[in-house]
Amino acid sequence: MTPLGNSASQRTTRNVPMPDEAVPNSGIFARDATLISPKTNSRRLPMSESRIQQLADEARLLLKRNPLMASSVSLQRVATRNLLKRRVQYGRTLAAASKLAGCSAGVEALSGYFPDLADGGYTRLPELPPAVAGPVGADPYRSSVLAAWMSGLARSLEWQAGGPDAQIVSGYLQSDLIASDLELERQPARRLSCGIGLVRIESLARSRVMQPLLRQCMPNYHGSNYPITDDAELDHIANHLERAFALIAELDMYGYQRLIAGLHTLHVGVRRESPCSFSSSNELPGSAIIVLSRERLRDGDHAATAAQLLHQAGHILLGFYTTSAAASLPGEFQYVSPYKEDLQTLESILHVVYTIPWECAFGMACLSNEVDPERRAWKTAFIITYAARQVPLIDIARKGIERLGGDVLLDLPDIAAIPSWSSRILFLVGQLLAEEPIAHRQAHFAERQRVLDRQAWDIGQMLLRGKEPVDPRMGRREIDDSGDNVNLWYDGKFHVIAKAADHAMGKDYGRYAETIRGYAPSEMEAM
């Protein structure tokens, strides 16, 4: 039987939610992430300890070959490029604000957080000397708080077509509020042994400038529905994270190094119900948001937390890499992801192709540490099911990279290796699948086909709406005279797809990308 992702052509998303299902599903990939039960359908001898260890060792080797770990563009160079780009952005923003009546004092106070821009340095940008980025916790250009306030200041200048209103702009120059937010970041409630600080998520939610970023990362967060994180629970979270970080250091040392080099703050909280939430954003540099369920804390599933931390490390690293580059990735919405039902950019596709295989590989590396056969069987099923949607996605990412211009790849050479690395992980997941009972394998292959059928359906909806998504598995298609049906060959299978009245388009990454630099006007009113 051909392993998952090992065909003749080697075919193989911060917090990635499952999309609502719009077509019938097999029950193992629904929104509530119901998985194949390891107790049902067949009996078999458990996988041998030696085979488990062999697969875990192979996963660890793949973790060492992570394409952004041994990068020709070192993290130090990337951090310095990020600093220089942000220095120009921040300098121009401060210079524009300083020209407004009554704003100069606030501008001088805010510029003081950036040594090169202080004392009017923002007016002399071409004369500023070269700079080299320091550690993540000491680099003001990687402060989430300062990034949020500077972003708000920039928006307050841009939003007003008739000329900036000094009263509105001054709302983003309130020195006392900036200092209060920054103190939480620099003097966290707890600090892990690796140096990363823990800040209560409630503090983030109380800041009028940071709160919109929290809503952006966690749109379903409602503080009133979340328990307050008291000192005892914060200690419990810190202990849980210490053990998760120790596990990462043991199994993925390069990933551990990138994680602590890219993060200075974790905004943490607890929730009564499952699942846990992990998210990050380029708008919150050096930070991630983690809400752990009380069930996770009670059960002590450090491996799951560690894998999800590395998922966020992948988002942060790839985002840091791309935003620091001189050449930007193309921003056209031409790709459909099995994790979303919306057209997306190549960059958003790469984020999912990079982070989820990384998480799966780490999960496989942890299997040899799991002594409970039932938990190991459940985690095996989860890894196989979680990876299934990568089957069409990796080829989409590879095709997107092939379409890039030479300048982009010269500036971002390491992203070209992401699809191949992810393919190798998916191939290893296929070997894990080959060890499953035959009934489980049949169910997983049925799920793989359902993923492909759903992908064809989503692409059909885009075609019927006049869009031209890019997908190498898409073959001939013909829309009928009514414009309500399309005949589509996808992955060698013929589909007749009718236009769905309620198919969403533009509500996820598309809208997010279009509004990334701004929030609702109500934020301005609150200021």
Coordinates of C-alpha atoms in Angstrom, one line a residue:
M1 CA 0.0 0.0 0.0
T2 CA 1.4 3.4 -0.9
P3 CA 2.2 5.5 2.2
L4 CA 0.5 8.8 2.7
G5 CA 2.2 11.4 0.4
N6 CA 4.4 8.9 -1.5
S7 CA 2.9 9.0 -5.0
A8 CA 4.8 8.8 -8.3
S9 CA 5.3 12.5 -8.3
Q10 CA 6.1 12.6 -4.6
R11 CA 3.0 14.6 -3.7
T12 CA 2.7 15.3 -0.4
T13 CA -1.8 27.9 9.5
R14 CA -1.2 31.8 14.5
N15 CA -3.4 29.1 15.8
V16 CA -4.9 27.3 12.8
P17 CA -8.7 26.7 13.3
M18 CA -10.6 24.0 11.5
P19 CA -13.0 25.4 8.9
D20 CA -16.7 24.7 9.2
E21 CA -17.5 21.7 7.0
A22 CA -19.7 22.6 4.0
V23 CA -19.7 19.1 2.5
P24 CA -20.3 15.7 4.1
N25 CA -17.4 14.5 6.2
S26 CA -16.1 11.2 7.5
G27 CA -16.3 12.2 11.1
I28 CA -12.6 12.2 11.8
F29 CA -11.8 15.7 10.6
A30 CA -14.8 17.7 11.7
R31 CA -14.5 21.0 13.5
D32 CA -14.4 19.4 16.9
A33 CA -11.4 17.4 15.7
T34 CA -13.0 14.1 16.4
L35 CA -10.4 11.4 15.6
I36 CA -10.4 7.7 14.8
S37 CA -10.7 5.9 18.1
P38 CA -7.7 3.6 18.7
K39 CA -10.1 1.2 20.5
T40 CA -12.4 0.5 17.6
N41 CA -12.6 -1.3 14.2
S42 CA -9.8 -3.8 14.7
R43 CA -7.4 -5.6 17.0
R44 CA -3.7 -5.9 16.5
L45 CA -0.5 -6.2 18.4
P46 CA 0.8 -2.8 19.4
M47 CA 3.7 -1.3 17.4
S48 CA 7.0 -2.7 18.7
E49 CA 9.1 -0.4 20.9
S50 CA 12.0 -0.7 18.5
R51 CA 9.8 0.5 15.6
I52 CA 8.4 3.4 17.6
Q53 CA 12.0 4.4 18.6
Q54 CA 13.1 4.1 15.0
L55 CA 10.3 6.5 13.7
A56 CA 11.0 8.9 16.6
D57 CA 14.7 9.0 15.7
E58 CA 13.9 9.6 12.1
A59 CA 11.6 12.5 13.2
R60 CA 14.4 14.0 15.2
L61 CA 16.7 13.9 12.2
L62 CA 14.2 15.8 10.2
L63 CA 13.9 18.4 13.0
K64 CA 17.6 18.9 12.7
R65 CA 17.2 19.6 8.9
N66 CA 14.7 22.4 9.4
P67 CA 15.4 24.7 6.5
L68 CA 15.3 27.9 8.5
M69 CA 17.6 26.6 11.2
A70 CA 20.9 26.3 9.2
S71 CA 19.9 29.4 7.2
S72 CA 22.4 31.1 5.0
V73 CA 20.8 34.3 6.3
S74 CA 21.6 34.0 10.0
L75 CA 19.1 35.0 12.6
Q76 CA 21.4 37.8 13.7
R77 CA 21.4 39.3 10.2
V78 CA 17.6 38.9 9.9
A79 CA 17.2 40.7 13.3
T80 CA 19.5 43.5 12.1
R81 CA 17.6 43.9 8.9
N82 CA 14.3 44.0 10.9
L83 CA 15.8 46.7 13.1
L84 CA 16.9 48.9 10.2
K85 CA 13.5 48.6 8.4
R86 CA 11.6 49.4 11.6
R87 CA 14.0 52.2 12.4
V88 CA 13.1 53.9 9.1
Q89 CA 9.3 53.3 9.6
Y90 CA 9.3 54.5 13.2
G91 CA 11.5 57.5 12.3
R92 CA 9.2 58.7 9.6
T93 CA 6.2 58.3 11.8
L94 CA 7.7 60.3 14.6
A95 CA 8.9 63.0 12.3
A96 CA 5.4 63.4 10.8
A97 CA 3.8 63.5 14.3
S98 CA 6.3 66.0 15.6
K99 CA 5.1 68.6 13.1
L100 CA 1.6 68.8 14.7
A101 CA 0.9 71.4 17.3
G102 CA 1.1 70.1 20.8
C103 CA 2.6 66.7 19.9
S104 CA 6.4 67.5 20.0
A105 CA 6.8 66.6 23.7
G106 CA 5.0 63.3 23.3
V107 CA 7.1 62.5 20.3
E108 CA 10.3 63.2 22.2
A109 CA 9.2 60.9 25.0
L110 CA 8.3 58.1 22.7
S111 CA 11.5 58.4 20.6
G112 CA 13.5 58.0 23.8
Y113 CA 12.8 54.3 23.8
F114 CA 14.8 54.0 20.5
P115 CA 18.4 55.2 21.1
D116 CA 19.1 56.2 17.5
L117 CA 15.8 58.1 17.2
A118 CA 16.1 60.0 20.5
D119 CA 16.9 63.7 20.6
G120 CA 15.6 64.4 17.2
G121 CA 17.3 61.5 15.5
Y122 CA 14.1 60.7 13.7
T123 CA 14.7 63.9 11.6
R124 CA 18.2 62.7 10.6
L125 CA 17.4 59.2 9.3
P126 CA 19.9 59.3 6.3
E127 CA 22.7 60.3 8.8
L128 CA 22.1 57.5 11.3
P129 CA 25.0 55.1 11.7
P130 CA 24.7 51.4 11.0
A131 CA 23.2 49.3 13.8
V132 CA 23.3 45.7 14.9
A133 CA 20.4 44.0 16.7
G134 CA 20.9 42.8 20.2
P135 CA 19.1 40.0 22.0
V136 CA 15.4 39.8 21.6
G137 CA 14.6 41.1 25.1
A138 CA 17.0 44.1 24.7
D139 CA 15.9 45.2 21.2
P140 CA 13.3 48.0 21.4
Y141 CA 12.3 47.3 17.8
R142 CA 11.1 43.8 18.8
S143 CA 9.0 45.1 21.7
S144 CA 5.3 44.2 21.2
V145 CA 4.2 47.2 23.3
L146 CA 6.3 49.7 21.4
A147 CA 5.3 48.1 18.1
A148 CA 1.6 48.4 19.0
W149 CA 1.9 52.1 20.1
M150 CA 4.0 53.0 17.0
S151 CA 1.5 51.2 14.7
G152 CA -1.4 53.1 16.3
L153 CA 0.5 56.4 15.9
A154 CA 1.1 55.6 12.2
R155 CA -2.5 54.8 11.6
S156 CA -3.7 57.9 13.3
L157 CA -1.6 59.9 10.8
E158 CA -2.7 57.8 7.8
W159 CA -6.5 57.6 8.5
Q160 CA -7.2 61.3 8.1
A161 CA -7.3 62.2 4.5
G162 CA -7.9 65.8 5.1
G163 CA -4.9 66.2 7.3
P164 CA -4.0 64.7 10.7
D165 CA -5.9 65.9 13.7
A166 CA -3.4 66.7 16.5
Q167 CA -6.0 65.7 19.2
I168 CA -6.4 62.2 17.7
V169 CA -2.7 61.7 17.1
S170 CA -1.8 62.8 20.7
G171 CA -3.9 59.8 21.9
Y172 CA -1.0 57.6 20.8
L173 CA 1.5 59.8 22.6
Q174 CA 0.4 59.2 26.2
S175 CA 3.6 58.6 28.0
D176 CA 2.1 57.3 31.1
L177 CA 0.0 54.6 29.3
I178 CA 3.0 53.6 27.2
A179 CA 5.2 53.2 30.2
S180 CA 2.5 51.2 32.0
D181 CA 2.1 48.8 29.2
L182 CA 5.9 48.5 28.8
E183 CA 6.4 47.8 32.4
L184 CA 4.4 44.6 32.2
E185 CA 6.6 43.5 29.3
R186 CA 9.8 44.3 31.0
Q187 CA 8.8 43.3 34.5
P188 CA 6.7 40.2 33.8
A189 CA 4.6 38.4 36.5
R190 CA 6.9 35.3 36.1
R191 CA 10.0 34.6 34.2
L192 CA 11.0 31.1 32.9
S193 CA 14.5 29.8 33.4
C194 CA 15.1 30.3 29.6
G195 CA 14.5 34.1 30.2
I196 CA 11.0 34.3 28.6
G197 CA 8.6 36.4 30.6
L198 CA 5.0 35.5 31.4
V199 CA 2.4 38.2 31.4
R200 CA -1.2 37.7 32.3
I201 CA -3.5 37.8 29.3
E202 CA -5.9 40.0 31.3
S203 CA -3.2 42.7 31.3
L204 CA -3.1 42.6 27.5
A205 CA -6.9 42.8 27.4
R206 CA -7.0 45.9 29.6
S207 CA -4.7 48.0 27.4
R208 CA -6.7 50.1 25.0
V209 CA -3.9 49.8 22.4
M210 CA -2.9 46.1 22.9
Q211 CA -6.5 44.9 23.2
P212 CA -7.2 45.1 19.4
L213 CA -4.2 43.0 18.7
L214 CA -5.5 40.4 21.2
R215 CA -8.8 40.4 19.3
Q216 CA -7.0 40.0 16.1
C217 CA -5.0 37.0 17.3
M218 CA -7.9 35.5 19.3
P219 CA -11.2 36.7 17.9
N220 CA -13.1 34.4 20.2
Y221 CA -11.5 35.7 23.4
H222 CA -14.0 37.1 25.8
G223 CA -12.4 38.0 29.1
S224 CA -15.7 37.6 31.0
N225 CA -15.8 33.9 30.0
Y226 CA -12.2 33.2 31.1
P227 CA -11.2 32.7 34.7
I228 CA -8.8 35.2 36.2
T229 CA -5.3 33.8 36.4
D230 CA -4.4 34.0 40.1
D231 CA -0.9 33.5 41.5
A232 CA -1.3 29.8 42.2
E233 CA -2.6 29.2 38.6
L234 CA 0.2 31.3 37.2
D235 CA 2.7 29.1 39.1
H236 CA 1.0 26.1 37.6
I237 CA 1.3 27.5 34.1
A238 CA 5.0 28.4 34.7
N239 CA 5.8 24.9 35.9
H240 CA 4.0 23.4 32.9
L241 CA 5.8 25.6 30.5
E242 CA 9.2 24.9 32.1
R243 CA 8.7 21.1 31.5
A244 CA 7.5 21.8 27.9
F245 CA 10.6 23.9 27.2
A246 CA 12.8 21.2 28.7
L247 CA 11.2 18.6 26.4
I248 CA 11.9 20.9 23.3
A249 CA 15.5 21.3 24.4
E250 CA 15.9 17.5 24.6
L251 CA 14.3 16.6 21.3
D252 CA 14.8 19.7 19.1
M253 CA 17.7 21.8 20.2
Y254 CA 17.8 24.0 17.2
G255 CA 14.1 24.7 17.5
Y256 CA 14.6 25.5 21.2
Q257 CA 17.4 27.9 20.3
R258 CA 15.2 29.7 17.8
L259 CA 12.3 29.7 20.2
I260 CA 14.1 31.5 22.9
A261 CA 15.9 33.8 20.4
G262 CA 12.6 34.8 18.9
L263 CA 10.5 35.2 22.0
H264 CA 10.7 37.5 25.0
T265 CA 7.1 37.4 26.3
L266 CA 4.3 34.9 26.5
H267 CA 0.9 36.3 27.3
V268 CA -0.7 33.5 29.3
G269 CA -4.1 32.6 30.7
V270 CA -6.4 29.7 31.5
R271 CA -9.8 28.6 30.2
R272 CA -12.3 26.2 31.7
E273 CA -13.0 24.2 28.5
S274 CA -10.8 22.6 25.9
P275 CA -9.1 23.2 23.5
C276 CA -6.0 25.3 24.3
S277 CA -5.3 28.4 22.2
F278 CA -1.9 29.4 20.8
S279 CA -1.5 32.4 18.5
S280 CA 1.0 35.0 17.3
S281 CA 1.2 37.9 14.9
N282 CA 3.8 40.0 13.1
E283 CA 2.1 42.9 14.8
L284 CA 3.2 41.5 18.2
P285 CA 7.0 40.9 17.6
G286 CA 8.7 38.8 20.1
S287 CA 5.5 37.6 21.7
A288 CA 2.9 34.9 21.6
I289 CA -0.5 34.4 23.3
I290 CA -1.2 31.1 25.1
V291 CA -4.4 30.1 26.8
L292 CA -4.1 26.7 28.4
S293 CA -7.1 24.7 29.4
R294 CA -7.4 23.5 33.0
E295 CA -7.6 20.0 31.5
R296 CA -4.2 20.4 29.9
L297 CA -2.7 21.7 33.1
R298 CA -4.3 18.9 35.1
D299 CA -3.2 16.1 32.7
G300 CA 0.3 17.5 32.2
D301 CA 0.5 16.9 28.5
H302 CA 3.8 18.7 28.1
A303 CA 4.4 17.1 24.7
A304 CA 1.3 18.7 23.2
T305 CA 2.2 22.1 24.7
A306 CA 5.8 21.8 23.4
A307 CA 4.6 20.9 19.9
Q308 CA 2.2 23.9 19.8
L309 CA 5.0 26.2 21.1
L310 CA 7.2 25.1 18.2
H311 CA 4.2 25.7 15.8
Q312 CA 4.2 29.3 17.0
A313 CA 8.0 29.5 16.8
G314 CA 7.6 28.6 13.1
H315 CA 5.1 31.4 12.6
I316 CA 7.4 33.9 14.4
L317 CA 10.6 32.7 12.6
L318 CA 9.0 32.7 9.1
G319 CA 7.2 36.0 9.7
F320 CA 10.4 37.6 11.0
Y321 CA 12.3 36.2 8.0
T322 CA 9.9 37.5 5.4
T323 CA 9.1 40.9 6.9
S324 CA 12.8 41.6 7.3
A325 CA 13.6 40.9 3.6
A326 CA 14.1 43.6 1.1
A327 CA 11.9 41.8 -1.5
S328 CA 8.4 41.0 -0.3
L329 CA 6.5 37.9 -1.3
P330 CA 3.6 38.6 -3.8
G331 CA 0.4 39.6 -2.1
E332 CA -2.1 38.2 -4.6
F333 CA -4.9 36.0 -3.2
Q334 CA -4.6 33.1 -5.6
Y335 CA -4.3 30.0 -3.4
V336 CA -6.9 27.8 -1.5
S337 CA -5.9 26.1 1.7
P338 CA -7.6 22.9 3.0
Y339 CA -7.4 24.6 6.4
K340 CA -9.4 27.6 5.3
E341 CA -12.2 28.2 2.8
D342 CA -10.8 31.5 1.6
L343 CA -8.4 32.6 -1.0
Q344 CA -5.0 33.3 0.5
T345 CA -1.6 34.6 -0.3
L346 CA 1.5 32.5 -0.9
E347 CA 2.9 33.7 2.4
S348 CA -0.1 32.5 4.4
I349 CA 0.2 29.1 2.6
L350 CA 3.9 28.9 3.5
H351 CA 3.1 29.5 7.1
V352 CA 0.8 26.5 7.3
V353 CA 3.1 24.3 5.2
Y354 CA 6.0 25.2 7.5
T355 CA 4.4 25.1 11.0
I356 CA 2.1 22.1 10.9
P357 CA 4.7 19.6 9.6
W358 CA 7.1 20.9 12.2
E359 CA 4.5 20.3 14.9
C360 CA 3.8 16.8 13.5
A361 CA 7.5 15.9 13.4
F362 CA 7.9 16.9 17.0
G363 CA 4.8 14.9 17.9
M364 CA 6.4 11.8 16.3
A365 CA 9.6 12.4 18.1
C366 CA 7.7 12.3 21.4
L367 CA 5.9 9.0 20.7
S368 CA 8.8 7.0 22.1
N369 CA 8.4 8.9 25.4
E370 CA 4.7 8.0 25.7
V371 CA 4.3 4.9 27.9
D372 CA 0.6 4.7 27.9
P373 CA -0.5 2.6 24.8
E374 CA -3.9 4.2 24.6
R375 CA -2.5 7.7 24.7
R376 CA 0.1 6.8 22.2
A377 CA -2.5 5.3 19.8
W378 CA -4.6 8.5 20.1
K379 CA -1.6 10.7 19.5
T380 CA -0.6 8.6 16.5
A381 CA -4.1 9.0 15.0
F382 CA -4.0 12.8 15.7
I383 CA -0.7 13.2 13.9
I384 CA -1.9 11.3 10.8
T385 CA -5.2 13.1 10.7
Y386 CA -3.6 16.6 11.3
A387 CA -1.1 16.0 8.5
A388 CA -3.8 14.8 6.0
R389 CA -4.6 18.3 4.8
Q390 CA -1.0 18.9 3.9
V391 CA -1.3 16.4 1.0
P392 CA -2.6 19.1 -1.5
L393 CA -1.1 22.0 0.3
I394 CA 2.6 21.2 -0.1
D395 CA 2.3 20.9 -3.8
I396 CA 0.5 24.3 -3.8
A397 CA 3.3 25.9 -1.9
R398 CA 5.9 24.3 -4.3
K399 CA 4.0 25.7 -7.3
G400 CA 3.7 29.1 -5.7
I401 CA 7.5 29.2 -5.1
E402 CA 8.1 28.2 -8.7
R403 CA 6.1 31.2 -9.8
L404 CA 8.2 33.7 -7.8
G405 CA 10.5 36.2 -9.5
G406 CA 14.2 35.8 -9.2
D407 CA 14.7 38.8 -7.0
V408 CA 12.4 37.4 -4.3
L409 CA 14.2 34.0 -4.2
L410 CA 17.6 35.7 -4.1
D411 CA 16.5 37.6 -1.0
L412 CA 14.6 34.7 0.5
P413 CA 16.5 31.6 -0.6
D414 CA 15.6 29.3 2.3
I415 CA 11.9 29.4 1.8
A416 CA 12.4 27.4 -1.4
A417 CA 13.4 24.4 0.8
I418 CA 10.2 24.4 2.9
P419 CA 8.0 22.3 0.6
S420 CA 10.7 19.6 0.2
W421 CA 11.3 19.4 4.0
S422 CA 7.6 19.3 4.7
S423 CA 7.2 16.5 2.1
R424 CA 9.8 14.4 3.9
I425 CA 7.8 14.8 7.1
L426 CA 4.6 13.8 5.4
F427 CA 6.4 10.8 4.0
L428 CA 7.4 9.8 7.5
V429 CA 3.8 10.3 8.6
G430 CA 3.0 7.8 5.9
Q431 CA 5.4 5.3 7.4
L432 CA 3.6 5.8 10.7
L433 CA 0.3 5.2 9.0
A434 CA 1.7 1.9 7.5
E435 CA 2.0 0.6 11.1
E436 CA -1.7 1.1 11.8
P437 CA -4.3 -1.6 11.7
I438 CA -5.8 -2.1 8.3
A439 CA -9.2 -0.7 9.3
H440 CA -7.5 2.5 10.6
R441 CA -5.5 2.8 7.4
Q442 CA -8.6 2.5 5.3
A443 CA -10.3 5.2 7.4
H444 CA -7.3 7.5 7.1
F445 CA -7.1 7.0 3.3
A446 CA -10.8 7.8 3.1
E447 CA -10.1 11.0 5.0
R448 CA -7.3 11.8 2.6
Q449 CA -9.7 11.5 -0.3
R450 CA -12.3 13.6 1.5
V451 CA -9.7 16.3 1.9
L452 CA -9.0 16.2 -1.8
D453 CA -12.7 16.2 -2.6
R454 CA -13.3 19.2 -0.3
Q455 CA -10.4 21.0 -1.9
A456 CA -11.9 20.4 -5.3
W457 CA -15.2 21.7 -4.0
D458 CA -13.6 24.9 -2.6
I459 CA -11.7 25.5 -5.9
G460 CA -15.0 25.0 -7.8
Q461 CA -16.7 27.7 -5.6
M462 CA -13.8 30.1 -6.5
L463 CA -14.0 29.3 -10.2
L464 CA -17.8 29.9 -10.1
R465 CA -17.1 33.4 -8.6
G466 CA -14.7 34.4 -11.3
K467 CA -11.5 33.7 -9.4
E468 CA -8.5 31.7 -10.8
P469 CA -6.9 29.8 -7.9
V470 CA -3.5 28.2 -8.4
D471 CA -3.3 24.5 -7.7
P472 CA -1.1 21.9 -9.6
R473 CA -3.7 19.2 -9.1
M474 CA -6.4 21.1 -10.9
G475 CA -7.1 19.9 -14.5
R476 CA -9.7 20.8 -17.1
R477 CA -12.7 22.7 -16.0
E478 CA -15.8 24.0 -17.7
I479 CA -18.5 26.3 -16.3
D480 CA -22.0 25.7 -17.8
D481 CA -24.0 28.4 -19.5
S482 CA -26.0 29.2 -16.3
G483 CA -22.8 29.9 -14.4
D484 CA -24.0 27.9 -11.5
N485 CA -22.1 24.6 -12.1
V486 CA -18.6 23.7 -13.0
N487 CA -17.2 20.4 -14.3
L488 CA -13.7 20.0 -12.8
W489 CA -11.0 17.4 -13.0
Y490 CA -9.0 17.5 -9.7
D491 CA -6.2 15.0 -8.8
G492 CA -7.4 12.8 -11.6
K493 CA -11.0 12.6 -10.4
F494 CA -14.0 14.2 -12.1
H495 CA -16.3 16.5 -10.1
V496 CA -19.5 18.2 -10.9
I497 CA -19.8 21.2 -8.5
A498 CA -22.8 23.4 -8.0
K499 CA -22.5 27.0 -6.7
A500 CA -23.2 27.3 -3.0
A501 CA -25.1 30.4 -2.0
D502 CA -23.3 30.7 1.3
H503 CA -19.7 29.9 0.5
A504 CA -17.5 32.3 2.3
M505 CA -14.8 34.2 0.4
G506 CA -12.7 36.9 1.8
K507 CA -13.7 36.5 5.5
D508 CA -10.5 35.0 6.8
Y509 CA -6.9 35.7 5.6
G510 CA -8.1 37.9 2.8
R511 CA -9.9 40.3 5.0
Y512 CA -7.2 40.0 7.6
A513 CA -4.4 41.0 5.2
E514 CA -6.4 43.9 3.8
T515 CA -7.0 45.3 7.3
I516 CA -3.7 44.4 8.9
R517 CA -2.6 48.0 9.2
G518 CA -5.8 49.2 10.7
Y519 CA -8.6 48.4 13.1
A520 CA -12.2 49.5 13.4
P521 CA -12.9 53.2 13.8
S522 CA -14.2 52.4 17.3
E523 CA -10.6 52.1 18.5
M524 CA -10.0 55.7 17.5
E525 CA -13.2 56.7 19.3
A526 CA -12.0 55.0 22.4
M527 CA -8.8 57.0 22.3

